[in-house]
Short mmCIF file of C-alpha atoms and ligand atoms in Angstrom, two decimals:
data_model
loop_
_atom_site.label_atom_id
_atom_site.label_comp_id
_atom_site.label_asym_id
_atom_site.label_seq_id
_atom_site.Cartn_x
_atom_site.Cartn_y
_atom_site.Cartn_z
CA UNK A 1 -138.81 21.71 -82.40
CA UNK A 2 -142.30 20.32 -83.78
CA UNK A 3 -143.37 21.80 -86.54
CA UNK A 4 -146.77 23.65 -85.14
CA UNK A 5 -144.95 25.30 -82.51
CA UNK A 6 -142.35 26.31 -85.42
CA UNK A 7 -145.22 28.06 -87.06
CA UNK A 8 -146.29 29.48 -84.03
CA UNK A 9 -142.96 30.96 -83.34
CA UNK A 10 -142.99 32.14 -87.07
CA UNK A 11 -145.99 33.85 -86.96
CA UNK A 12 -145.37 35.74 -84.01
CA UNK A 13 -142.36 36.98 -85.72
CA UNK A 14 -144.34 38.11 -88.31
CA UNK A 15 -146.15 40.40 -86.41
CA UNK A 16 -143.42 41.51 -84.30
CA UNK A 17 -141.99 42.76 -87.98
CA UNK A 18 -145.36 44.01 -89.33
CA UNK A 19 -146.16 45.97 -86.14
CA UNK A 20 -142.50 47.60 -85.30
CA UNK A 21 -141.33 51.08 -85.78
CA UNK A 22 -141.09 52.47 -89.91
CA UNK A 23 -144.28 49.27 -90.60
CA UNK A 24 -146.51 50.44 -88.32
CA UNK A 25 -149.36 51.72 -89.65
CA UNK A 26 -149.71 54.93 -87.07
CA UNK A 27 -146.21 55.50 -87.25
CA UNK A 28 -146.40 56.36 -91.03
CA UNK A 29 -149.34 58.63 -90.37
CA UNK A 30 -147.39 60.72 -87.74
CA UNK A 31 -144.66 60.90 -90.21
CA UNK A 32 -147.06 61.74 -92.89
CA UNK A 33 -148.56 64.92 -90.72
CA UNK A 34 -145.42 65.74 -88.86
CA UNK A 35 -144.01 65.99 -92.38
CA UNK A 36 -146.77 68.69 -92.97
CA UNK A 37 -145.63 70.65 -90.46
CA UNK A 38 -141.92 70.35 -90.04
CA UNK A 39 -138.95 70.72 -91.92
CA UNK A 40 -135.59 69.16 -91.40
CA UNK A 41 -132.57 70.84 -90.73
CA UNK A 42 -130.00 70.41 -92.89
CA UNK A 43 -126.86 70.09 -91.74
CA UNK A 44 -124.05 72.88 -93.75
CA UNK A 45 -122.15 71.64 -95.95
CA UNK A 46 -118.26 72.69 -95.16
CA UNK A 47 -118.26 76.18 -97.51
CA UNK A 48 -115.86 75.67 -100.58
CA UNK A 49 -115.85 79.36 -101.49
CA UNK A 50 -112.40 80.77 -99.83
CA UNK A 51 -114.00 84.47 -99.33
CA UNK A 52 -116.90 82.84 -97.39
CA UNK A 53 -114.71 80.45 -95.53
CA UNK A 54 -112.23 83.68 -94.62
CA UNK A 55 -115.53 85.05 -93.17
CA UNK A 56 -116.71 82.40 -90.93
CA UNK A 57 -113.46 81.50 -89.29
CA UNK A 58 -113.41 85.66 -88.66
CA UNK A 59 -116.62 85.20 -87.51
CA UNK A 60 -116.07 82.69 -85.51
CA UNK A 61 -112.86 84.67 -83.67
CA UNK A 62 -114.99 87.78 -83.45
CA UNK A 63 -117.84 85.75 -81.54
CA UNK A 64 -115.35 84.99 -78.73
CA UNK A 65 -113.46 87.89 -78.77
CA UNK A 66 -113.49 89.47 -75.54
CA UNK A 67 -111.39 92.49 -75.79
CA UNK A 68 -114.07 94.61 -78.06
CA UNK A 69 -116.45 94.95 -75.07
CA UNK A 70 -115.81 98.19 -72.39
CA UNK A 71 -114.62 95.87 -69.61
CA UNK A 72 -112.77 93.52 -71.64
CA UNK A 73 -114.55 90.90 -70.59
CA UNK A 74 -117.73 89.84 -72.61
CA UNK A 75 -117.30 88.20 -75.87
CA UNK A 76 -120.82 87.30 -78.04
CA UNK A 77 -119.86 83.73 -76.02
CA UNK A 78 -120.22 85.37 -72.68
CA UNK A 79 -124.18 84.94 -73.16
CA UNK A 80 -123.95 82.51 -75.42
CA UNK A 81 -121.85 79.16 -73.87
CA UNK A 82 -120.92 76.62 -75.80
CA UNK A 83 -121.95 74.27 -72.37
CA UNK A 84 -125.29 75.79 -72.20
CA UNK A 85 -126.30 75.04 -75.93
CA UNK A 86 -125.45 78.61 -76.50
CA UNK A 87 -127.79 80.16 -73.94
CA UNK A 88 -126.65 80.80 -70.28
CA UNK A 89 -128.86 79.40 -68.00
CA UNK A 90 -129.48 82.72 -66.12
CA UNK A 91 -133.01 84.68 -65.78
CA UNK A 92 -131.88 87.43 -67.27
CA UNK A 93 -128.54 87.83 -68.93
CA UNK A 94 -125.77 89.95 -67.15
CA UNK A 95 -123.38 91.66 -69.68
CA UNK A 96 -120.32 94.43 -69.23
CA UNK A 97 -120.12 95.61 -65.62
CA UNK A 98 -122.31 93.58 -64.37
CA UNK A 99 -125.64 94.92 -66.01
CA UNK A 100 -128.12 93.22 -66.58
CA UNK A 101 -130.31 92.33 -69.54
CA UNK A 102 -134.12 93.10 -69.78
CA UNK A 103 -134.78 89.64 -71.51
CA UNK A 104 -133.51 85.89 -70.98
CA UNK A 105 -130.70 85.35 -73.64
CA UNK A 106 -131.92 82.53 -76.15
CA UNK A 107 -129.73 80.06 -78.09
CA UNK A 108 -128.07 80.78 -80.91
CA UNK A 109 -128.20 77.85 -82.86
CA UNK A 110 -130.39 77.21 -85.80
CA UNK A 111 -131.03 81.04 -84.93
CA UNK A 112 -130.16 81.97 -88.82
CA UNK A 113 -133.77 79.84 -89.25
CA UNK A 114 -135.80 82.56 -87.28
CA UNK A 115 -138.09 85.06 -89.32
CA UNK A 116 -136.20 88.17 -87.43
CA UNK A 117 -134.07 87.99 -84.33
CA UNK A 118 -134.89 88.53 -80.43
CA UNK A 119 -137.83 87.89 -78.28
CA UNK A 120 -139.57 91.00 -79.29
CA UNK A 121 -138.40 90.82 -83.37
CA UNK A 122 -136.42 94.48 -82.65
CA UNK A 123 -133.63 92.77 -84.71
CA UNK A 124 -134.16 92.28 -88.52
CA UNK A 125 -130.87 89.77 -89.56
CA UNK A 126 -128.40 87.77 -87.76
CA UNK A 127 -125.55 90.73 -89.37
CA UNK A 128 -127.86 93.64 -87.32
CA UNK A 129 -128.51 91.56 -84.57
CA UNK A 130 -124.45 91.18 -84.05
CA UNK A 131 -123.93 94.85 -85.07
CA UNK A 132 -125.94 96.31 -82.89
CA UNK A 133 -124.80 94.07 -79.60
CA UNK A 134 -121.34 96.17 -80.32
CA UNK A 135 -123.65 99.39 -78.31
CA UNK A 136 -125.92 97.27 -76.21
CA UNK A 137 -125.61 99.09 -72.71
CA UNK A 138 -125.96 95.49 -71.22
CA UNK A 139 -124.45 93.80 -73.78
CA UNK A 140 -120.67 95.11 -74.90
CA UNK A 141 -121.48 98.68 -73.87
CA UNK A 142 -119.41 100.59 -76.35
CA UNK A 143 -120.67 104.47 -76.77
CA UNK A 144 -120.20 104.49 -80.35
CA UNK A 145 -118.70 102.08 -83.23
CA UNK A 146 -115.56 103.73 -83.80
CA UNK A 147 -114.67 103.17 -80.25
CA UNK A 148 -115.91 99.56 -80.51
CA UNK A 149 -113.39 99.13 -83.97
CA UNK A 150 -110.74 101.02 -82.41
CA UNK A 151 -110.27 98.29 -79.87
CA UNK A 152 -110.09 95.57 -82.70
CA UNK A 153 -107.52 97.61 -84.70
CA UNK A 154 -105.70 97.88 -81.51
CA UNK A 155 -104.76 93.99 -82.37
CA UNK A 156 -102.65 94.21 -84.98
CA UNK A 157 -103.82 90.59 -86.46
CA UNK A 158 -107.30 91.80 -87.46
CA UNK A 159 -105.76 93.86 -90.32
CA UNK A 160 -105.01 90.87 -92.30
CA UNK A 161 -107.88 88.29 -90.92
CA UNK A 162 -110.56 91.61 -92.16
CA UNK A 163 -108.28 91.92 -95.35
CA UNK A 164 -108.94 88.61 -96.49
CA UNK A 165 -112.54 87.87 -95.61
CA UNK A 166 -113.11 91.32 -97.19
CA UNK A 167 -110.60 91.46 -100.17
CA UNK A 168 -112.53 94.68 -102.20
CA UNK A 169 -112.76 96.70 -98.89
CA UNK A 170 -110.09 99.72 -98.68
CA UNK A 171 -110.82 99.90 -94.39
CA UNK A 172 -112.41 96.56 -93.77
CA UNK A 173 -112.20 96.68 -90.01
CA UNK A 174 -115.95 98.46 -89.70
CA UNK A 175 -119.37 97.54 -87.55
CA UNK A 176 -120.75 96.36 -90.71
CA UNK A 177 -117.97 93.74 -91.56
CA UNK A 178 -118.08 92.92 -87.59
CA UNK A 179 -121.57 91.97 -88.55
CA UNK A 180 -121.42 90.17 -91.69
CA UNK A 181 -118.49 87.86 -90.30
CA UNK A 182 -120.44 87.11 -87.14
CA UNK A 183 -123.47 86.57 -89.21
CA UNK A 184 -121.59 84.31 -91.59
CA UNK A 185 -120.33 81.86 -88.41
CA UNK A 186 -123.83 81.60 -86.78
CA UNK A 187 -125.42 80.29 -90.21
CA UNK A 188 -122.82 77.67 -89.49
CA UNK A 189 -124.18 76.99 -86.09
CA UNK A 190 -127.24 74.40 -87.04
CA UNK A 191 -128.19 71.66 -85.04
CA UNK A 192 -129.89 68.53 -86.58
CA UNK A 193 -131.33 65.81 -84.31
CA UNK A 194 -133.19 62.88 -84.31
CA UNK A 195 -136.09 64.56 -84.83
CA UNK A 196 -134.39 65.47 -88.21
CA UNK A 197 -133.65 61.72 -88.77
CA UNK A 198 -137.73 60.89 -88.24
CA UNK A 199 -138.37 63.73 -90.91
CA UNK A 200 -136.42 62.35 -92.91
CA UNK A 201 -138.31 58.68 -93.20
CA UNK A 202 -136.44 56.54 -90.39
CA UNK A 203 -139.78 56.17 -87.97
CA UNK A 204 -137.48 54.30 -85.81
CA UNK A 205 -135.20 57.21 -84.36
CA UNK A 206 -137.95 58.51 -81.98
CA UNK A 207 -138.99 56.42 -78.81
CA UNK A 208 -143.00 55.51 -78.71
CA UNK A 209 -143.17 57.90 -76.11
CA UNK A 210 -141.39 60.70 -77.98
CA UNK A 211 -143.92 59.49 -80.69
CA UNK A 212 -146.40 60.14 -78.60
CA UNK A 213 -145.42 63.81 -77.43
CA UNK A 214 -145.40 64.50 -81.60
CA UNK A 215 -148.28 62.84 -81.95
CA UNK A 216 -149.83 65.36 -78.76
CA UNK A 217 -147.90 68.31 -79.78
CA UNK A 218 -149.79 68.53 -83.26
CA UNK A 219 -153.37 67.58 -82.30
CA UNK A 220 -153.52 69.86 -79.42
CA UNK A 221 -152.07 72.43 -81.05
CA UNK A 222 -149.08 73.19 -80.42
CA UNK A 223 -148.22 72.87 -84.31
CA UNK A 224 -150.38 75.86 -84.95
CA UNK A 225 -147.34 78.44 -83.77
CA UNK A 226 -144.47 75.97 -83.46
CA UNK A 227 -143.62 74.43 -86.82
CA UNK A 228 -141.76 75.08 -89.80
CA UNK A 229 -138.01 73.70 -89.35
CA UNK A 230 -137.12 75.80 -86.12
CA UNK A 231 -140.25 74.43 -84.58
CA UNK A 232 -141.14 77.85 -84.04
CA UNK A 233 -139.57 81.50 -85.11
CA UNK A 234 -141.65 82.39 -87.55
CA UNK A 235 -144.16 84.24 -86.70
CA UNK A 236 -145.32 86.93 -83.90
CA UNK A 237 -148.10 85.51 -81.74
CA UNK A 238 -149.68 86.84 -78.32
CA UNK A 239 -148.09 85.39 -75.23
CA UNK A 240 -151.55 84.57 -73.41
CA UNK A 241 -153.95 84.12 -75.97
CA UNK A 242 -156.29 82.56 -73.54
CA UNK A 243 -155.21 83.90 -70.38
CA UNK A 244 -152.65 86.53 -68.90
CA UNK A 245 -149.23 84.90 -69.00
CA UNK A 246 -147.74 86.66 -65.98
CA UNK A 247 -150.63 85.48 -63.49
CA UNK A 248 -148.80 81.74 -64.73
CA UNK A 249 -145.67 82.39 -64.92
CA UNK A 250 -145.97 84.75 -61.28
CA UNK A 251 -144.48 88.03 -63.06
CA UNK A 252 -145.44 91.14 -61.08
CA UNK A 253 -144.21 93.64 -64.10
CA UNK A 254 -145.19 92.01 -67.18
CA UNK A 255 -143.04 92.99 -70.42
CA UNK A 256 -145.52 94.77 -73.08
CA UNK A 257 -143.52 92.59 -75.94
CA UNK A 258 -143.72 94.13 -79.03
CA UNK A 259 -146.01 97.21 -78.48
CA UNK A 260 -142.94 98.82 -76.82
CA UNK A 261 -141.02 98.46 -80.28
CA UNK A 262 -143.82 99.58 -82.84
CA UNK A 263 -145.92 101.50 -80.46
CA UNK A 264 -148.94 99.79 -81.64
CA UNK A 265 -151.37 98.61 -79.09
CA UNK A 266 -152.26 95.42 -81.31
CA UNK A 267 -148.91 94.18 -80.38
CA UNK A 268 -149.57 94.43 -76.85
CA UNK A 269 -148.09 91.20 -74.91
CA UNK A 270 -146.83 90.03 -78.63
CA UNK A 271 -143.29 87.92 -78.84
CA UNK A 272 -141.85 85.94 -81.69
CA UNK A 273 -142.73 82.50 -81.49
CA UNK A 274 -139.93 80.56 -79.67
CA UNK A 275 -137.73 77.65 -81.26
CA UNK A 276 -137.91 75.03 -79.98
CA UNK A 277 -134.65 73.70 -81.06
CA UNK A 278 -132.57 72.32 -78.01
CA UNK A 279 -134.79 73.51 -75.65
CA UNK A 280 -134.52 70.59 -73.32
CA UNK A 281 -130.75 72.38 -72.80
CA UNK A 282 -131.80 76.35 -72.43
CA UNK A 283 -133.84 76.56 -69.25
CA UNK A 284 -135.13 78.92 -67.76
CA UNK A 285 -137.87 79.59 -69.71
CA UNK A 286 -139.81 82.65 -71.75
CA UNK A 287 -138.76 86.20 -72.48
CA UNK A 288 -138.21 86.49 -68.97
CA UNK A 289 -136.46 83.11 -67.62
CA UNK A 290 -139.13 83.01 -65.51
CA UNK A 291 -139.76 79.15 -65.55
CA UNK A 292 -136.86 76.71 -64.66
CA UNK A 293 -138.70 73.73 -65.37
CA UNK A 294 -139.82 72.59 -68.87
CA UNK A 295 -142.41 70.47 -67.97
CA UNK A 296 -144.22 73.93 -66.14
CA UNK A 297 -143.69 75.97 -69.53
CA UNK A 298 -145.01 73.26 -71.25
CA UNK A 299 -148.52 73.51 -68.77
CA UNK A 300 -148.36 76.87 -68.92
CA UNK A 301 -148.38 77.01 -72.76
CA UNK A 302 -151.44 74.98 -72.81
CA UNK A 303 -152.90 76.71 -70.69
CA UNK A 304 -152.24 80.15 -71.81
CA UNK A 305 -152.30 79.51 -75.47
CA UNK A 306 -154.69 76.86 -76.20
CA UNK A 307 -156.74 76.89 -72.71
CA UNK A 308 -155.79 73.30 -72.46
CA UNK A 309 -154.94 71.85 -68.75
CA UNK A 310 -152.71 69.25 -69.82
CA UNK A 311 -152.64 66.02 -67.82
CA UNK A 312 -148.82 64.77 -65.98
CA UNK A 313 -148.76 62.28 -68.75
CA UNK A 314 -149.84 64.70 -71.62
CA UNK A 315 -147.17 67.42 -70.52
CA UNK A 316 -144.58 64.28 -69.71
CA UNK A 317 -144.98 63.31 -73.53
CA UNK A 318 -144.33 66.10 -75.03
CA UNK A 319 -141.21 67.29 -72.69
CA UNK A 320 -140.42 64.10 -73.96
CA UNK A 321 -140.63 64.43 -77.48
CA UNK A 322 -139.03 68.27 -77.08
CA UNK A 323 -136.04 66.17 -75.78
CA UNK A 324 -135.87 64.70 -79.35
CA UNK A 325 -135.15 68.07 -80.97
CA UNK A 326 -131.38 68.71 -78.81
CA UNK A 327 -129.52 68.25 -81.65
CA UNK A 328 -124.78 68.11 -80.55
CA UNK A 329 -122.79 71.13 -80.25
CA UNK A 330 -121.44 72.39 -83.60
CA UNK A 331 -117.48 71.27 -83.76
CA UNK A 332 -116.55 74.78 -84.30
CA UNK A 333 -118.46 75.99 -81.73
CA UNK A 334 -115.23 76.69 -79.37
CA UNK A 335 -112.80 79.67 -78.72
CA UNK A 336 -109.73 79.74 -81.25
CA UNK A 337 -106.61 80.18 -79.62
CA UNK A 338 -106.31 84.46 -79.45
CA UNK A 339 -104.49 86.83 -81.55
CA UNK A 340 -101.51 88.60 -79.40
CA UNK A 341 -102.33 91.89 -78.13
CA UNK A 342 -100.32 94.37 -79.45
CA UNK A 343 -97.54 93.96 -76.71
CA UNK A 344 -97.62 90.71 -78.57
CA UNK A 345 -99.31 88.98 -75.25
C1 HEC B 1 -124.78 90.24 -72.08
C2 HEC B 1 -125.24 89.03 -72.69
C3 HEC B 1 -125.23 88.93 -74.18
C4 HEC B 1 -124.17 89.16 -75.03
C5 HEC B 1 -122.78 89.66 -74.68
C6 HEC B 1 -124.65 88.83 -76.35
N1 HEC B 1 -125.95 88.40 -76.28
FE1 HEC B 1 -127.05 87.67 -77.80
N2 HEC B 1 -128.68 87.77 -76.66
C7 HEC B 1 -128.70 88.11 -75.33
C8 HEC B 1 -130.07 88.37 -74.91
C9 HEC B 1 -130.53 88.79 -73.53
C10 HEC B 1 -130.88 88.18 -76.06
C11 HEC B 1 -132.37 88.42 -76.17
C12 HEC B 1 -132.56 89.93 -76.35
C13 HEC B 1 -133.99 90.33 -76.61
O1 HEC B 1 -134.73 89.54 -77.17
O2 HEC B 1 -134.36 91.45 -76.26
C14 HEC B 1 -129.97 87.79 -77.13
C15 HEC B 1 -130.38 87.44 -78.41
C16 HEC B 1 -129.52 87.05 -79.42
C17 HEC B 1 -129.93 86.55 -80.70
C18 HEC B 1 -131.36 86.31 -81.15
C19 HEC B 1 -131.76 84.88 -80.94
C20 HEC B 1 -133.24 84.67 -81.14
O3 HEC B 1 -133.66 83.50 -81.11
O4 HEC B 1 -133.99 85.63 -81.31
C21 HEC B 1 -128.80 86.33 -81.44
C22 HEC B 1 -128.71 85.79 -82.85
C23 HEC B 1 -127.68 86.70 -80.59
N3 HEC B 1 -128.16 87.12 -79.37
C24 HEC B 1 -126.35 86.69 -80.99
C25 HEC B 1 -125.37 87.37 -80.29
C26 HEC B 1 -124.09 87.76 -80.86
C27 HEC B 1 -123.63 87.45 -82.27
C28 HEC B 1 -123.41 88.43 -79.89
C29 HEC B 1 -122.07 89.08 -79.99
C30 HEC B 1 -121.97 90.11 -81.03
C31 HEC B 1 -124.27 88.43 -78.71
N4 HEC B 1 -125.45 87.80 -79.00
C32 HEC B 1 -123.90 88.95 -77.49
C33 HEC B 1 -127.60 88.23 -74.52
C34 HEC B 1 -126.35 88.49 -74.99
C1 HEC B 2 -150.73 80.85 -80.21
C2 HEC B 2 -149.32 80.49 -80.40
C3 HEC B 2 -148.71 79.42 -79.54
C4 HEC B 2 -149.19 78.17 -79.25
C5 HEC B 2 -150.52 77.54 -79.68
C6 HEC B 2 -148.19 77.52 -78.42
N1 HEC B 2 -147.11 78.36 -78.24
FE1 HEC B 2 -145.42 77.91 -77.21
N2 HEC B 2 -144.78 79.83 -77.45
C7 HEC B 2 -145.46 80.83 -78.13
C8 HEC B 2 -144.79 82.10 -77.92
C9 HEC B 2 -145.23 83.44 -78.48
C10 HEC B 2 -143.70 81.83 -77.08
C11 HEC B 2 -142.72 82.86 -76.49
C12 HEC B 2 -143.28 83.29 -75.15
C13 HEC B 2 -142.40 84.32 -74.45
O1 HEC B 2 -142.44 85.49 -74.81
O2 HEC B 2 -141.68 83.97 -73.52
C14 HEC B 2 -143.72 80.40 -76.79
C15 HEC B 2 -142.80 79.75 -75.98
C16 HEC B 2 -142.82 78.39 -75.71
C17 HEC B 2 -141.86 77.70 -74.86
C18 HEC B 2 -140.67 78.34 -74.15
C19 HEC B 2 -139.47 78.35 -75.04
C20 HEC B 2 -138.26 79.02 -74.45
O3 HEC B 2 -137.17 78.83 -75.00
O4 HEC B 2 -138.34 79.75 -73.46
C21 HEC B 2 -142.21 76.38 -74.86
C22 HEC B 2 -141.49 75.26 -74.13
C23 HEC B 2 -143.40 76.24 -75.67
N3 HEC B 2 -143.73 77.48 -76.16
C24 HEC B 2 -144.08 75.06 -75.87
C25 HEC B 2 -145.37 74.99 -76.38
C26 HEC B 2 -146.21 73.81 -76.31
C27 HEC B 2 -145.79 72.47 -75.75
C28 HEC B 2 -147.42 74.16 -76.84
C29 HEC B 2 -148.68 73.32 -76.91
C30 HEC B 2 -149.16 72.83 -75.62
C31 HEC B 2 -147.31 75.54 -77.28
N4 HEC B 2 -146.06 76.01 -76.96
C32 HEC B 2 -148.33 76.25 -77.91
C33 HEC B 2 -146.58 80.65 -78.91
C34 HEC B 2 -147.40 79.52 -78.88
#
């Protein structure tokens, strides 16, 4: 090779390196704003403390433990599948005897990050969330929490599994325990992703055009009620700031939100702020599943929300970088093998 066209070849190189992924000038400044915005998720750390670890593998039995419902047949998982990234991919989700829910059920994961729990913030904790599912007449359906213990004591396993998770109780088996143990799993249940990876400095684990969705996402606003390390669920916002959300999403009987739980007209049409976590994996979409396709809720968010129309390309970035933020199923997201009944089957 003659030395010129050596040179040539080595300066090209050069700016091949100076202009690719971490060096690239606009790359750092996403990173510097997304960093503004966003946390990352940390991913647990296995739990050294025995007590705690008795509690999440309780937790963790309780979650899929069908036999506490009123038909025997809906465990926490029922709503909650491991293949749907913990959501179900129904409208609306159907629970003991067939009933069915007033509100899309949400993923789980990362859900210990939310301010308060469910779509309307009626739920304070993860522990009261899971407590009070034990009565939900859609959910498990039980009239009362004795009846809903009863049916755990009724397998004669629990006794100990309670006893050790809760050494300094004299009657562990109670709602609150049920709580505290399912609480204790789903803090387990985080989901770190690329996206976490890009927080964390490496500018080269999103695409350009995930880059670009980012780089969208924050200047048109999006950031404003999606940040924070859930990308979202932390705050109560209007659903149709701009515009009436059911004339987009084509909802004849539009759900008041949180006015129906604090009977306060200021929270008419008001919902927590959705994660964003994994949502690439949870359609349908909104309180109500009333949107199968991302790439609609998307529009319809800039629409109602920001009174943006967003261009194909705009909305394809951004679906895009939202892809970024499906972070694996947790390991110990799975049944455990059952306890016996107490006809030891
Ligand atoms: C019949 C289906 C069904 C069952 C069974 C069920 N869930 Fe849910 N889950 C839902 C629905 C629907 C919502 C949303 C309710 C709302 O916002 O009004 C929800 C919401 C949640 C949330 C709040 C998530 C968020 O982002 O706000 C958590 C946490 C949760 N469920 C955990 C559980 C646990 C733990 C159990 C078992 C004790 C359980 N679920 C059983 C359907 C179900
Ligand atoms: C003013 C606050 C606000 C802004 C700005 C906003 N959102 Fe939202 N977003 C919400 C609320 C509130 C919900 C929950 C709506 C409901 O009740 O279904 C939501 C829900 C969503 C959902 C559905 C999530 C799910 O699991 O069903 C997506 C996707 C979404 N937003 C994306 C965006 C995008 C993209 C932008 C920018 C174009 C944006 N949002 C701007 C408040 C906002």
């Amino acid at each position: 090779m003659r030395s010129s066209t050596f040179f040539i070849a080595f300066l090209c190189a050069l700016f091949v390196v100076a202009t690719a992924g971490a060096e690239s000038p606009n790359a750092k400044t996403l990173l510097e704003d997304a960093k503004r915005n966003f946390q990352p998720i940390v991913a647990p750390s296995a739990v050294g403390d025995p007590m705690a670890a008795a509690r999440v593998e309780l937790g963790r039995r309780l979650f899929f433990e069908n036999r506490v419902s009123m038909d025997g047949n809906v465990s926490c998982a029922h709503c909650h599948l491991p293949e749907k990234q913990a959501s179900d991919g129904l409208p609306k989700a159907i629970g003991v005897f067939g009933k069915e829910n007033p509100r899309n059920a949400p993923s789980i994961f990362n859900a210990a990050l939310n301010f308060k729990q469910h779509w309307r913030g009626d739920r304070e904790s993860l522990e009261d969330q899971a407590e009070k599912s034990l009565l939900g007449p859609a959910s498990f359906g039980n009239p009362d929490q004795t009846t809903a213990m009863g049916k755990l004591k009724a397998i004669p396993a629990y006794a100990g599994a309670f006893a050790k998770a809760f050494p300094d109780d004299k009657d562990p088996i109670n709602s609150k325990n049920w709580g505290v143990a399912v609480g204790a799993f789903e803090r387990t249940l985080l989901t770190p992703s690329k996206f976490d990876a890009f927080l964390a400095g490496d500018a080269s684990a999103l695409t350009s055009q995930e880059q670009a969705g980012l780089r969208k996402f924050i200047d048109l606003g999006c950031v404003s009620c999606h940040n924070g390390a859930g990308v979202g669920g932390n705050s109560f916002q209007k659903f149709g700031v701009v515009s009436d959300y059911w004339k987009e999403t084509s909802v004849t009987t539009p759900d008041k939100g949180r006015a129906d739980v604090t009977k306060n007209d200021a929270d008419l049409y008001v919902f927590k702020v959705a994660s964003l976590r994994n949502v690439a994996r949870t359609a349908p979409y909104f309180h109500d599943g009333s949107v199968n396709d991302l790439n609609k809720a998307v529009k319809i968010m800039g629409k109602t929300q920001l009174g943006d129309d967003l261009s194909d390309k705009d909305a394809a970035d951004i679906v895009a970088f939202l892809g970024a933020l499906t972070g694996p199923v947790p390991a110990n997201y799975s049944p455990p093998e059952p306890y016996p009944d107490a006809q030891g089957k």
